[in-house]
């Protein structure tokens, strides 16, 4: 089957009260690990590419690898631009064959975010591509996005309704307390579920998106710490909170940090315990296996999207 957009995926997810996993991809082993897990669980997938991943891998390589994954598995897969920051970048990805794009105007004033999002929606809709936008700001650090905790503001429910009505955007990423990276909470993990419920009630049947949703798995933090520089104080979103979010209209849950840690833990272990090893396959294969394991766990035990591929074929 060809690459698909996220419209039907989210409709099914909303009705079934589960979320589709959206996993960041940067190279072949990451794609293979994720896809192999999804295949085992008959799950639909969103594979997402950030601006940093495009720069790192060259977008053609990632697209061709995703096409290879479809050819091999026949899974329903959406190829999505993560955190697009301009109309030009979204247009480029749409023209390149992406089936879904995110326009992240969350750092802009409300009216400018609306104007930019509308521009992308108009271009994308005509080409059958779905669009995600963001309202409210997440704290955290990535290559291309850096928002300090003080600047992070949660999504206003009434503004969310106005934003969706005026832009016609297909899905909306909201800020309710998650953040990007390995340090999501300094104290107890806490998400604003009252706010999520309010947004969800005001936007019935509408798919919401949760960014910064890695759980920061202690097993991998410990392995990374054991075999390399420490990652002290890392703390993620508890899995039961993600499961609960999926019952309040969250249809897409983004994960990158957990994949990075799972892969790095395996690579560090091989290089530390077999210091004379220099065949990249000897450490990349265990990295890929860890990615498969963590993704399968999330699909089956956390997001509940196992079996979601069957309806979409
Ligand atoms: O939220 C963004 C992802 O974690 C991508 O990070 O910009 O370093 O590729 P990146
Ligand atoms: P994490 O850093 O929690 O994995 O979030 C990833 C993300 O939101 C990608 O857009
Ligand atoms: Zn994100």
JSON list of N, CA and C and ligand atoms in Angstrom, two decimals, residues 24 50 82-83 142-144 180 256 260, ligand 1:
[
{"chain": "A", "resi": 24, "resn": "UNK", "atom": "N", "xyz": [10.37, 9.41, 15.88]},
{"chain": "A", "resi": 24, "resn": "UNK", "atom": "CA", "xyz": [11.36, 10.17, 15.09]},
{"chain": "A", "resi": 24, "resn": "UNK", "atom": "C", "xyz": [12.40, 9.23, 14.48]},
{"chain": "A", "resi": 50, "resn": "UNK", "atom": "N", "xyz": [12.47, 15.29, 11.58]},
{"chain": "A", "resi": 50, "resn": "UNK", "atom": "CA", "xyz": [12.63, 16.69, 12.01]},
{"chain": "A", "resi": 50, "resn": "UNK", "atom": "C", "xyz": [13.51, 17.43, 11.00]},
{"chain": "A", "resi": 82, "resn": "UNK", "atom": "N", "xyz": [8.22, 16.70, 11.29]},
{"chain": "A", "resi": 82, "resn": "UNK", "atom": "CA", "xyz": [8.09, 17.07, 12.70]},
{"chain": "A", "resi": 82, "resn": "UNK", "atom": "C", "xyz": [8.61, 18.50, 12.90]},
{"chain": "A", "resi": 83, "resn": "UNK", "atom": "N", "xyz": [7.82, 19.34, 13.53]},
{"chain": "A", "resi": 83, "resn": "UNK", "atom": "CA", "xyz": [8.24, 20.72, 13.85]},
{"chain": "A", "resi": 83, "resn": "UNK", "atom": "C", "xyz": [8.72, 21.52, 12.65]},
{"chain": "A", "resi": 142, "resn": "UNK", "atom": "N", "xyz": [15.82, 20.75, 21.84]},
{"chain": "A", "resi": 142, "resn": "UNK", "atom": "CA", "xyz": [16.22, 19.86, 20.76]},
{"chain": "A", "resi": 142, "resn": "UNK", "atom": "C", "xyz": [17.15, 20.67, 19.87]},
{"chain": "A", "resi": 143, "resn": "UNK", "atom": "N", "xyz": [17.60, 20.08, 18.80]},
{"chain": "A", "resi": 143, "resn": "UNK", "atom": "CA", "xyz": [18.49, 20.79, 17.88]},
{"chain": "A", "resi": 143, "resn": "UNK", "atom": "C", "xyz": [17.88, 22.11, 17.41]},
{"chain": "A", "resi": 144, "resn": "UNK", "atom": "N", "xyz": [16.61, 22.01, 17.01]},
{"chain": "A", "resi": 144, "resn": "UNK", "atom": "CA", "xyz": [16.02, 23.15, 16.31]},
{"chain": "A", "resi": 144, "resn": "UNK", "atom": "C", "xyz": [15.05, 23.95, 17.16]},
{"chain": "A", "resi": 180, "resn": "UNK", "atom": "N", "xyz": [10.13, 18.39, 25.75]},
{"chain": "A", "resi": 180, "resn": "UNK", "atom": "CA", "xyz": [11.06, 17.58, 24.97]},
{"chain": "A", "resi": 180, "resn": "UNK", "atom": "C", "xyz": [12.29, 17.21, 25.79]},
{"chain": "A", "resi": 256, "resn": "UNK", "atom": "N", "xyz": [10.85, 10.38, 20.77]},
{"chain": "A", "resi": 256, "resn": "UNK", "atom": "CA", "xyz": [12.19, 10.43, 20.20]},
{"chain": "A", "resi": 256, "resn": "UNK", "atom": "C", "xyz": [13.22, 10.04, 21.26]},
{"chain": "A", "resi": 260, "resn": "UNK", "atom": "N", "xyz": [16.36, 7.24, 21.33]},
{"chain": "A", "resi": 260, "resn": "UNK", "atom": "CA", "xyz": [17.78, 7.62, 21.41]},
{"chain": "A", "resi": 260, "resn": "UNK", "atom": "C", "xyz": [18.46, 6.87, 22.57]},
{"chain": "B", "resi": 1, "resn": "LIG", "atom": "O1", "xyz": [10.86, 17.23, 19.12]},
{"chain": "B", "resi": 1, "resn": "LIG", "atom": "C1", "xyz": [11.78, 17.03, 18.36]},
{"chain": "B", "resi": 1, "resn": "LIG", "atom": "C2", "xyz": [12.54, 15.79, 18.21]},
{"chain": "B", "resi": 1, "resn": "LIG", "atom": "O2", "xyz": [13.02, 15.27, 19.41]},
{"chain": "B", "resi": 1, "resn": "LIG", "atom": "C3", "xyz": [13.58, 15.96, 17.15]},
{"chain": "B", "resi": 1, "resn": "LIG", "atom": "O3", "xyz": [14.79, 16.42, 17.66]},
{"chain": "B", "resi": 1, "resn": "LIG", "atom": "O4", "xyz": [15.51, 18.31, 16.19]},
{"chain": "B", "resi": 1, "resn": "LIG", "atom": "O5", "xyz": [17.18, 16.91, 17.46]},
{"chain": "B", "resi": 1, "resn": "LIG", "atom": "O6", "xyz": [15.99, 15.94, 15.51]},
{"chain": "B", "resi": 1, "resn": "LIG", "atom": "P1", "xyz": [15.94, 16.93, 16.63]}
]
